[in-house]
CSV table of C-alpha atoms and ligand atoms in Angstrom, one decimal:
chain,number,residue,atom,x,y,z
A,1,UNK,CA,22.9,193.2,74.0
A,2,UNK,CA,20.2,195.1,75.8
A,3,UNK,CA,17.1,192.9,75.9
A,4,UNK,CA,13.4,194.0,76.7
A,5,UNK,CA,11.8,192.3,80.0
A,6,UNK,CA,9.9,190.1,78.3
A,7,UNK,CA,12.4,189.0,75.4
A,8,UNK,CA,14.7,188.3,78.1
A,9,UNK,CA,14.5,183.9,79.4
A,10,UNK,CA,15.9,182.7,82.7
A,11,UNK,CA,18.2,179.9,81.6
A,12,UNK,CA,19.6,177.1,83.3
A,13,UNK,CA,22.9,175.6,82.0
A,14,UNK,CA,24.3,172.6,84.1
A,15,UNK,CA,27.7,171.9,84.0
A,16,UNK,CA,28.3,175.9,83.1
A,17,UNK,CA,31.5,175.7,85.3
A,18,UNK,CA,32.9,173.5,82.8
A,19,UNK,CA,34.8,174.4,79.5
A,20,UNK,CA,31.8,174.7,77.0
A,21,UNK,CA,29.2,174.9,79.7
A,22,UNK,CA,31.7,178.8,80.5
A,23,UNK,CA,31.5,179.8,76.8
A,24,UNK,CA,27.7,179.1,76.6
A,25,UNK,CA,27.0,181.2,80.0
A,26,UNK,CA,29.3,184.2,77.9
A,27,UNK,CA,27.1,183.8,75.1
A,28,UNK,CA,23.6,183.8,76.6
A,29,UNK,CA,24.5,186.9,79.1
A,30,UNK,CA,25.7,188.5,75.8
A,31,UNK,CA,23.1,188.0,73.9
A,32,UNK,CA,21.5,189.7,76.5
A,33,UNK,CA,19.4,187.1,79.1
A,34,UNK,CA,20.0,185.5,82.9
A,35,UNK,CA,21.6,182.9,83.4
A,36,UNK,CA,22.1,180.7,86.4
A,37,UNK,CA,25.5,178.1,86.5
A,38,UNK,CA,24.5,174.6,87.9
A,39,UNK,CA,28.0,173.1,88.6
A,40,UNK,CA,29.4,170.8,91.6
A,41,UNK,CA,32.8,171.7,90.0
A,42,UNK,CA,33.5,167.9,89.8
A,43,UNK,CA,36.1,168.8,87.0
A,44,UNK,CA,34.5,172.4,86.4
A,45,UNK,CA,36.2,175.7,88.2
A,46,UNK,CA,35.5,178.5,89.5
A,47,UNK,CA,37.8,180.0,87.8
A,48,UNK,CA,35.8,179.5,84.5
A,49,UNK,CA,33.1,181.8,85.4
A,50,UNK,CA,34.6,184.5,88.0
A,51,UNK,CA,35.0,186.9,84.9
A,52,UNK,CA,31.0,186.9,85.6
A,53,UNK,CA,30.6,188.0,89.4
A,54,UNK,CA,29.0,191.0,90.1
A,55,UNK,CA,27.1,190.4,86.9
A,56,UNK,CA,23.3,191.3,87.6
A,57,UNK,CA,22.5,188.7,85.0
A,58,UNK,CA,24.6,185.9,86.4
A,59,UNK,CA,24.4,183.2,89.1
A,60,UNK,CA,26.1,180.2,90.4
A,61,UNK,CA,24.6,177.5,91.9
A,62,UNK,CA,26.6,174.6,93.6
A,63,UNK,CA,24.3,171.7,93.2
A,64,UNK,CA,25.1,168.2,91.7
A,65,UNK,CA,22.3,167.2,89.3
A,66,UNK,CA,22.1,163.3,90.6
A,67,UNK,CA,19.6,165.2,93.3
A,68,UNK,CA,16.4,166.8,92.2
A,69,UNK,CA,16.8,170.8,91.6
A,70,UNK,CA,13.9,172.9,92.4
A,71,UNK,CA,14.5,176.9,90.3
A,72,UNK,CA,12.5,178.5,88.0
A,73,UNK,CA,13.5,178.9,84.7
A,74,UNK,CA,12.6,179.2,80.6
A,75,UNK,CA,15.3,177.2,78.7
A,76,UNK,CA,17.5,174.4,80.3
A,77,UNK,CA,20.6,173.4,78.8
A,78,UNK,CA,21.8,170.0,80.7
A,79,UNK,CA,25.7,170.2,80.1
A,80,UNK,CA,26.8,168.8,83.1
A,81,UNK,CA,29.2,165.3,83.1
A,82,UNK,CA,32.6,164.8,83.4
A,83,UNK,CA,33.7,164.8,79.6
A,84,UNK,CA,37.1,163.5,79.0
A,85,UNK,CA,38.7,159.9,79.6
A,86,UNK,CA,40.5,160.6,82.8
A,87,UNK,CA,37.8,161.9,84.6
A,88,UNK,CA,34.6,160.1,83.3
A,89,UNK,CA,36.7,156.5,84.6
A,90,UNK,CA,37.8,158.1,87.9
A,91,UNK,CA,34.7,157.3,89.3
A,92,UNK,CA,32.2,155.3,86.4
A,93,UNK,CA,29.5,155.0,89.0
A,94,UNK,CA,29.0,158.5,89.2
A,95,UNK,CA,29.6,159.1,85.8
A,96,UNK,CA,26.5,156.7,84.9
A,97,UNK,CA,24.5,158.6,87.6
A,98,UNK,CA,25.2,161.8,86.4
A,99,UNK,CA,24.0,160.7,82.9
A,100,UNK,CA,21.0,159.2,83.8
A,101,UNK,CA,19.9,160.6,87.6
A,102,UNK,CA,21.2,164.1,85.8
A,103,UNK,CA,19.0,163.5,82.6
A,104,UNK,CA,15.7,162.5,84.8
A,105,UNK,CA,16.1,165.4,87.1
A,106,UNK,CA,16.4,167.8,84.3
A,107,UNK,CA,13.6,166.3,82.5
A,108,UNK,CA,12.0,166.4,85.5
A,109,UNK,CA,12.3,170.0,86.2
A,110,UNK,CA,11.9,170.7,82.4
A,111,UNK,CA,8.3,168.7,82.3
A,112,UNK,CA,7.2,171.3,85.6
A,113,UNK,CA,7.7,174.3,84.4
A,114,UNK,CA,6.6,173.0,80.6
A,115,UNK,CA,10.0,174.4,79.5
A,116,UNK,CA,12.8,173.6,76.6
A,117,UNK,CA,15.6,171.6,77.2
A,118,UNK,CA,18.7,170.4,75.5
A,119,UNK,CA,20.9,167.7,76.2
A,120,UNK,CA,25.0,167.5,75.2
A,121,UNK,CA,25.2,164.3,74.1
A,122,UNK,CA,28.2,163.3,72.2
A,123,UNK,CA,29.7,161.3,69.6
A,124,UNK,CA,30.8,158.8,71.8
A,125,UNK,CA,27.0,157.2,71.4
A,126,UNK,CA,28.4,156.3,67.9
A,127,UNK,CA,31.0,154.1,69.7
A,128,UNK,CA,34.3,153.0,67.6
A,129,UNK,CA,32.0,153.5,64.6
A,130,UNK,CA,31.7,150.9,61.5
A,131,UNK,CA,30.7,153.5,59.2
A,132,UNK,CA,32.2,157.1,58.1
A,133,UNK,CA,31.7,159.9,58.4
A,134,UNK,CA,28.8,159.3,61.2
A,135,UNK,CA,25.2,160.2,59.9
A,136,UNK,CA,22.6,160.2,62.9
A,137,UNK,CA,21.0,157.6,61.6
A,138,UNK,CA,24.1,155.5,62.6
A,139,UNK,CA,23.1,153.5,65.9
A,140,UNK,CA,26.6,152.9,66.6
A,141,UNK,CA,28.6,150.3,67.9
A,142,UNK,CA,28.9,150.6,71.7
A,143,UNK,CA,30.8,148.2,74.1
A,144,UNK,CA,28.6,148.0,77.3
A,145,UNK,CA,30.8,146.3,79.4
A,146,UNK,CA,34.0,148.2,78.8
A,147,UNK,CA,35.8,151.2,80.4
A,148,UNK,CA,34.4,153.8,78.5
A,149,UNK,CA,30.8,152.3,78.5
A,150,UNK,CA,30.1,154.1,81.8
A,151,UNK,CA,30.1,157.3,79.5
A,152,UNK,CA,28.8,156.0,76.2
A,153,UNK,CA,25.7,153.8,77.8
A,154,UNK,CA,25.3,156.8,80.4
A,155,UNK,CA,24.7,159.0,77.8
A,156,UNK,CA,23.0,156.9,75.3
A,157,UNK,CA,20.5,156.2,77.8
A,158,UNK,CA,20.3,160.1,78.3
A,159,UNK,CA,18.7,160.5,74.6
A,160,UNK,CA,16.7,157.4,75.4
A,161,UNK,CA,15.3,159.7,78.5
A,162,UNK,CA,15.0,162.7,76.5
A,163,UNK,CA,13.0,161.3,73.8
A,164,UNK,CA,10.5,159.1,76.1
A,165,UNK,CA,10.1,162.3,77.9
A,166,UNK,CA,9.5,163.9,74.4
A,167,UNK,CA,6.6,161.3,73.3
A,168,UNK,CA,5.3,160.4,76.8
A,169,UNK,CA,5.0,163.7,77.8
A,170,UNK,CA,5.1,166.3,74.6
A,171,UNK,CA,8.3,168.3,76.3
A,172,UNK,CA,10.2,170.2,74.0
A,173,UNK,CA,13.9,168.5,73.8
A,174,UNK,CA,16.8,169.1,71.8
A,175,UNK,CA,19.6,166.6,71.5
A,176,UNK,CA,23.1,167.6,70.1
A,177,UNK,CA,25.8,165.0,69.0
A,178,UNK,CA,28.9,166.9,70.2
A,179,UNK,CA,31.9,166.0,68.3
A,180,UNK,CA,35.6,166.9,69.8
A,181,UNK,CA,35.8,170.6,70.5
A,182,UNK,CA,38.5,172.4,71.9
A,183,UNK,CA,39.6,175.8,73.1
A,184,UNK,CA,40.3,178.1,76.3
A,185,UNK,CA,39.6,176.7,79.3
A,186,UNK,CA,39.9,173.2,78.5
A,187,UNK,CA,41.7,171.5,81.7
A,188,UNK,CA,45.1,171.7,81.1
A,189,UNK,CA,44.9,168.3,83.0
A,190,UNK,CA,42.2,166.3,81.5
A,191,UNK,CA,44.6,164.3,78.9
A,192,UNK,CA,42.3,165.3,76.2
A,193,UNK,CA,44.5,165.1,72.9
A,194,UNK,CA,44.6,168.7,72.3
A,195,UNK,CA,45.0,170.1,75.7
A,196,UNK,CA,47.6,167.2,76.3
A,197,UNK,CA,49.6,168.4,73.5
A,198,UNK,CA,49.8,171.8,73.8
A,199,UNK,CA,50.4,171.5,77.6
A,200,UNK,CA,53.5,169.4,76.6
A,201,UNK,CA,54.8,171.6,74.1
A,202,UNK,CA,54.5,174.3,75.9
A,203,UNK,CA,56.7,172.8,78.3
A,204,UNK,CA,59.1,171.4,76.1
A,205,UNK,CA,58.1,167.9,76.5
A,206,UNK,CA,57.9,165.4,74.2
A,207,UNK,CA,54.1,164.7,72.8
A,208,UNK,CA,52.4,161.5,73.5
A,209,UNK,CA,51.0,159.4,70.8
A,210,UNK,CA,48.8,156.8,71.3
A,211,UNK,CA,49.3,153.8,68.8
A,212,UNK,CA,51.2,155.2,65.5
A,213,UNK,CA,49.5,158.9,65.0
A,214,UNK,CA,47.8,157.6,62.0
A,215,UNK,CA,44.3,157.7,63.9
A,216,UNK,CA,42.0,160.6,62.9
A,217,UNK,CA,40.0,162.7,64.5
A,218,UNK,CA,37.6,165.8,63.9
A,219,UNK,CA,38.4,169.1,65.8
A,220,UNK,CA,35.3,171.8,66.3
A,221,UNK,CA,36.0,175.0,68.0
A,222,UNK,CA,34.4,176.1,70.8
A,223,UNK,CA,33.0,179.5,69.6
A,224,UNK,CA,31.6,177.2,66.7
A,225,UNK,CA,30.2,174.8,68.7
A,226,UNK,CA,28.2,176.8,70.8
A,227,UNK,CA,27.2,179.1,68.0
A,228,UNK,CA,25.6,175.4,66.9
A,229,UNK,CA,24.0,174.6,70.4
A,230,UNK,CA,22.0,177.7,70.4
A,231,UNK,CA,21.2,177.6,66.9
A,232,UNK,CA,19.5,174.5,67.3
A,233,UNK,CA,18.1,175.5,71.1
A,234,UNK,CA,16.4,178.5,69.2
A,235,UNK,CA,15.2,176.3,66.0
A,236,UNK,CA,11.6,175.7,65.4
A,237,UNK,CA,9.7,173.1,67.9
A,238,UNK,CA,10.0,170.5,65.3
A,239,UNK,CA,13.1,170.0,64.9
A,240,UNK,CA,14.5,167.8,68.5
A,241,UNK,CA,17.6,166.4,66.8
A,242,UNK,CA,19.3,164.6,67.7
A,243,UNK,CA,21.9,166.5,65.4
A,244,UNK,CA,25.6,166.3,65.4
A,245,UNK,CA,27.6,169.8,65.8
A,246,UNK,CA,31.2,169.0,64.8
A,247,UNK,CA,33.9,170.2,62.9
A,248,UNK,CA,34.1,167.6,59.7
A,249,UNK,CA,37.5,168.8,58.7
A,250,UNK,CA,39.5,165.3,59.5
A,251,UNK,CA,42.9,165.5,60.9
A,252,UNK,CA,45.4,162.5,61.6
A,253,UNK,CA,46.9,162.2,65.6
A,254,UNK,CA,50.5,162.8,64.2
A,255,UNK,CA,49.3,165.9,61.8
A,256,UNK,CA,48.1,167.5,64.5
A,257,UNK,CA,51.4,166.9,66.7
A,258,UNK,CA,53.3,168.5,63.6
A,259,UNK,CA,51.0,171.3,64.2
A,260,UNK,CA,51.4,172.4,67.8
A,261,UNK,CA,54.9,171.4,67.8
A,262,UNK,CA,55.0,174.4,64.5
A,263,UNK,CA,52.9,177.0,66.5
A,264,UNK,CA,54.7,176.2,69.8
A,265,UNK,CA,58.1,176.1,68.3
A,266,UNK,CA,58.4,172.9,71.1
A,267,UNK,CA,62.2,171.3,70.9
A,268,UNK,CA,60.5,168.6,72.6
A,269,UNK,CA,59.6,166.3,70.1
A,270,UNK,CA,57.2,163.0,69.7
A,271,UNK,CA,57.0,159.8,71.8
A,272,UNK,CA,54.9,157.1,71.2
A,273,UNK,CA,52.8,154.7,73.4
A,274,UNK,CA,50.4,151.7,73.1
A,275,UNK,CA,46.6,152.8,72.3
A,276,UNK,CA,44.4,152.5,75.1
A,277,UNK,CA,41.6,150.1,75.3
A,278,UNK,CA,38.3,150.9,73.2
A,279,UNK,CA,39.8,154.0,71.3
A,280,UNK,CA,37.8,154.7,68.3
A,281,UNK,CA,39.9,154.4,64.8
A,282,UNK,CA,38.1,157.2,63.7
A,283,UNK,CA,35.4,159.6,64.1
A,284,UNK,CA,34.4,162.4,61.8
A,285,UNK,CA,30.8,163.7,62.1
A,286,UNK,CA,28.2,164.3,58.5
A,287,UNK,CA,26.7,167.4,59.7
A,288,UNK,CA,24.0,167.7,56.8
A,289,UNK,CA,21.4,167.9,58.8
A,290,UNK,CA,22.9,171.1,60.8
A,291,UNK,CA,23.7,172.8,57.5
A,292,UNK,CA,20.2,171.8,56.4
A,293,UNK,CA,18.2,172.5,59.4
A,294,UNK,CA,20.1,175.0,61.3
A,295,UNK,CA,22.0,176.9,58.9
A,296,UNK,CA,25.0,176.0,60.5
A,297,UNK,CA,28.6,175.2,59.9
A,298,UNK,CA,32.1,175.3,61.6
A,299,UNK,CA,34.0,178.7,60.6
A,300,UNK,CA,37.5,178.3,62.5
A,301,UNK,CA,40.1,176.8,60.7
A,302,UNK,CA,42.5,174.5,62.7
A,303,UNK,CA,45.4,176.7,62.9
A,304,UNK,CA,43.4,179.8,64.2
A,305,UNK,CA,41.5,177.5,66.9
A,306,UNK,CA,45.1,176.4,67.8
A,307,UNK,CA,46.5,179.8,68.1
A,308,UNK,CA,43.8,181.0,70.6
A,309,UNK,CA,44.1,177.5,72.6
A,310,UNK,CA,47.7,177.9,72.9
A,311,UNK,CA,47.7,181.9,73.9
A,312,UNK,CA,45.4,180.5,76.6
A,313,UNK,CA,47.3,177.2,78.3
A,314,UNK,CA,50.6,179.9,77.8
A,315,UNK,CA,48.9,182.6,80.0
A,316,UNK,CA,47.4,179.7,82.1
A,317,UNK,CA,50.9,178.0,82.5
A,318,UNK,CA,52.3,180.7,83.8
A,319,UNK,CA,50.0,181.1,86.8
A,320,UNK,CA,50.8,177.0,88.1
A,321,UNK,CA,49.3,177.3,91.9
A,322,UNK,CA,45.6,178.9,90.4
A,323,UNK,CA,44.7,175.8,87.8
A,324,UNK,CA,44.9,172.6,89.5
A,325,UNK,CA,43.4,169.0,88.3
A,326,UNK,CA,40.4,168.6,90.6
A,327,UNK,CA,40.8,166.4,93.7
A,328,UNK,CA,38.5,163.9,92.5
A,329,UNK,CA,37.0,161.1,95.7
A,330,UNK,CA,36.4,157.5,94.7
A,331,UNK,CA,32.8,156.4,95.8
A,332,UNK,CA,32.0,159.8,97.6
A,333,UNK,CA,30.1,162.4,95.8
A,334,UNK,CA,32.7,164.1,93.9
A,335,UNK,CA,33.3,167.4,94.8
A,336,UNK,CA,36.3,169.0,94.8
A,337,UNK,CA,38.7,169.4,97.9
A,338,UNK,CA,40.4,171.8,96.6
A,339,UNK,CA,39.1,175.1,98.0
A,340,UNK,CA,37.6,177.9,95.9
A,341,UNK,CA,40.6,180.3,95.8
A,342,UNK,CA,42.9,177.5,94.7
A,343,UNK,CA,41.0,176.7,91.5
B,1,NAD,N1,34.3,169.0,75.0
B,1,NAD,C1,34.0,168.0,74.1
B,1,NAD,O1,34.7,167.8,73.2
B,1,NAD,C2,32.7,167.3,74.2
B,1,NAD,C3,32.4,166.3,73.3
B,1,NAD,C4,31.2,165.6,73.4
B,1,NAD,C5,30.3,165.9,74.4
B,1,NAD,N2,30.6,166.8,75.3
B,1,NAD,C6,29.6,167.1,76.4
B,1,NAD,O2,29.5,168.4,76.7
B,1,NAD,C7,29.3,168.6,78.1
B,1,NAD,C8,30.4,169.6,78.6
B,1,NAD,O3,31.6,169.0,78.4
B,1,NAD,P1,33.0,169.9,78.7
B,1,NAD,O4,34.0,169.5,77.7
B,1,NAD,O5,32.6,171.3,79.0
B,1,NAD,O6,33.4,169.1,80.1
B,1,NAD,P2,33.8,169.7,81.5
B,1,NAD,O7,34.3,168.5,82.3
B,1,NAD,O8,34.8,170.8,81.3
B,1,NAD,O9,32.5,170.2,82.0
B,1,NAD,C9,31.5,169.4,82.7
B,1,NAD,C10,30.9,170.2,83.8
B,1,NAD,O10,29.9,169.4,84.5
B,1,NAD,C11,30.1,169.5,85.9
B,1,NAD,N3,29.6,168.3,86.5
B,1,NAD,C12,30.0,167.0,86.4
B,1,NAD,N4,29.3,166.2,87.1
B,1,NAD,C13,28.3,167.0,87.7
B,1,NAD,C14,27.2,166.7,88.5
B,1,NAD,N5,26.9,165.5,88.9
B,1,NAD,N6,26.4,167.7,88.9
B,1,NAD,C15,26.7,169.0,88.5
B,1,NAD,N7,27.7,169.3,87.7
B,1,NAD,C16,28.5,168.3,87.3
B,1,NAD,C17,31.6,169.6,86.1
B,1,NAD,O11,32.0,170.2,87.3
B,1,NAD,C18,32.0,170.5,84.9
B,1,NAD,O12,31.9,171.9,85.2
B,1,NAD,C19,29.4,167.2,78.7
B,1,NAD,O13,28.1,166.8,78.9
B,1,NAD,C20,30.1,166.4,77.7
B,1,NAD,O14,29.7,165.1,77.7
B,1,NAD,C21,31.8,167.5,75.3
C-alpha cells in the first residue's frame, strides 16, 4: 500500500527476526510504513527476513534489548524473547533479563519519544490454569520456582512494567495475551508441538506424545494473530489490554497427531513419553473481549493453518544445511555462532 509521508510511522518491532516478529514486519511494510527489525537472532534468523533486503522501507538492527536502544521511532512493538520450552530453559537467566531488562528498555525508549508500545505477553502468565477457558481477569496460577518460571515470572513481571509505566507515567501501552500460534517459519527445531510433529512426519518418524495425548490445547494462526496484534495496536487509547488473541477452537494432543499424520500421509506412527514437568492440562483462551473491543476473531481453520505449515517445513526440509537450531552459549550473551549465511 502506498502511504502519504505523514500517514506513514517509523516502527520498531523487537524480536522481528523471529517467527511472528517476520510476519508482523510483512504486514506493517504492506500496509505501507518503515519498519526497523531489532533482533540478536538468539533463536531468530536471518533467514526470516532476507525476503525484505533491498526494501527502502526495511531495516535490521542487531541489538539485544537487555541494553538500552537509542532510535527514533512512532509505534514500538516489544516481541523479542525466546518463546518455546527448549530455548526459554537453555539459558533462564537471560530469559528473565530479556523479559524484564527488555521490558524497561522498551518502556524506556517508549516514555522518550512519548510513543505507543505493545508488549507480547502470553498465556503462559495464566500458568497451569484452575479455571477454563482463561478470561483476563484470571490471575493465574504460576509456579515461581520451577523450570518454566523463568518465562512465566519474566513476563508477568513485563505487564507489571508496562502498566506502572502506564499510571506512573501516562504512556500509551498495549498488552496482548498470546495463545499458541503456529505457521511458516516456526523453528523446525524449537520442540514446539506443532513444529515437532510435522518435522517428524515429514520424515517418517514416529510423533512424540507427552503423557497420554488427551491434553488440549488451542491453536491460532499466524496471519490471525497478527491481524489481532495490530488491531489492538491501532484501537482507541483506551483500550491497553491486556487482551488475549488466540484461537478458542480446542484440540486434544493425540487429535492433532491424527491430523498431521492425515495431511502428511506419515507411515511413522505415534510414540509416547512421560509429560514434562509443569505442563499445563489445558489452556484455551475467552477472547470476548477481542471480539468485543477489537472486532476480532481467528478465521483459519485447523486443517488450512496445517496445510500451509506443512508446505513450509517440506520446502524447508529440503534445504537441511540453510535452517539450523541456533548455537545457543550458557551464561554468555546469547548470540548465535552460527554465521549469517548458514542460517
Ligand atoms: N509463538 C507463540 O505461540 C507465542 C505464544 C505466546 C507468546 N509469544 C510471544 O511472542 C513473541 C515472539 O515469539 P515467537 O514465537 O516469534 O518466538 P521466536 O523465538 O521465533 O522469536 C523471538 C525473537 O526474539 C529474539 N530475541 C530473543 N532474545 C532477544 C534479546 N535479548 N534481544 C533481542 N532479540 C531477542 C530472537 O532472536 C527471536 O528472533 C515472544 O515474546 C513470545 O513470548 C509467542
Amino acid at each position: 500500500m502506498a502511504r502519504l509521508y505523514d500517514s506513514r510511522k517509523r516502527i520498531v518491532v523487537t524480536g522481528g527476526a523471529g517467527f511472528l516478529g517476520s510476519h508482523l514486519i510483512d504486514r506493517l511494510l504492506a500496509d505501507g510504513h518503515e519498519v526497523l527489525c531489532v533482533d540478536n537472532l538468539f533463536t531468530g534468523t536471518k533467514r526470516n527476513i532476507e525476503h525484505l533486503s533491498g526494501q527502502p522501507l526495511f531495516e535490521f538492527m542487531r541489538h539485544d534489548v537487555t541494553f538500552p536502544l537509542y532510535v527514533e521511532a512512532d509505534e514500538i512493538y516489544n516481541l523479542a524473547c525466546p518463546a518455546s520450552p527448549i530455548h526459554y530453559q537453555h539459558d533462564p537467566v537471560q530469559t528473565t533479563k530479556t523479559s524484564v531488562h527488555g521490558a524497561i528498555n522498551m518502556l524506556g525508549l517508549a516514555k522518550r519519544l512519548k510513543c505507543r508500545i505493545l508488549q507480547a505477553s502470553t498465556s503462559e502468565v495464566y500458568g497451569d490454569p484452575e479455571v477454563h477457558p482463561q478470561r483476563e481477569d484470571y490471575w493465574g496460577k504460576v509456579n515461581p520456582i520451577g523450570v518454566r518460571s523463568c518465562y512465566d515470572e519474566g513476563k508477568r513481571c513485563a505487564e507489571t512494567l508496562f502498566f506502572d509505566y502506564h499510571r506512573q507515567n501516562g504512556l500509551e501501552i498495549k498488552v496482548a495475551r498470546i495463545f499458541n500460534t503456529y505457521g511458516p517459519r516456526m523453528h523446525p527445531a524449537d520442540g514446539r508441538v506443532v513444529s515437532n510433529f510435522i518435522v517428524q512426519a515429514l520424515k517418517n518418524e514416529p510423533i512424540t506424545i507427552y503423557g497420554d495425548g488427551s491434553q488440549t490445547r488451542s491453536f491460532c494462526y499466524v496471519d490471525d494473530l497478527i491481524d489481532g496484534l495490530v488491531k489492538l495496536m491501532d484501537s482507541p487509547a483506551d483500550f491497553i489490554g491486556p487482551v488475549n488473541i488466540g484461537n478458542p477452537n480446542e484440540f486434544t494432543i493425540r487429535e492433532l497427531a491424527e491430523k498431521v499424520i492425515a495431511l502428511t500421509g506419515s507411515k511413522g506412527g505415534l510414540v509416547m513419553e512421560p509429560l514434562p514437568q509443569d505442563d499445563p492440562r489445558q489452556r484455551r483462551p475467552d477472547i470476548t473481549l477481542a471480539r468485543d473491543r477489537l472486532g476480532w476473531a481467528p478465521k483459519t481453520q485447523l486443517d488450512e493453518g496445517l496445510k500451509a505449515t506443512i508446505g513450509y517445513f517440506r520446502s524447508t526440509l529440503a534445504q537441511p544445511s540453510r535452517r539450523r537450531a541456533p548455537a545457543m552459549r550458557a551464561g554468555a550473551a546469547p548470540v548465535s555462532l552460527v554465521p549469517f549465511s548458514a542460517r
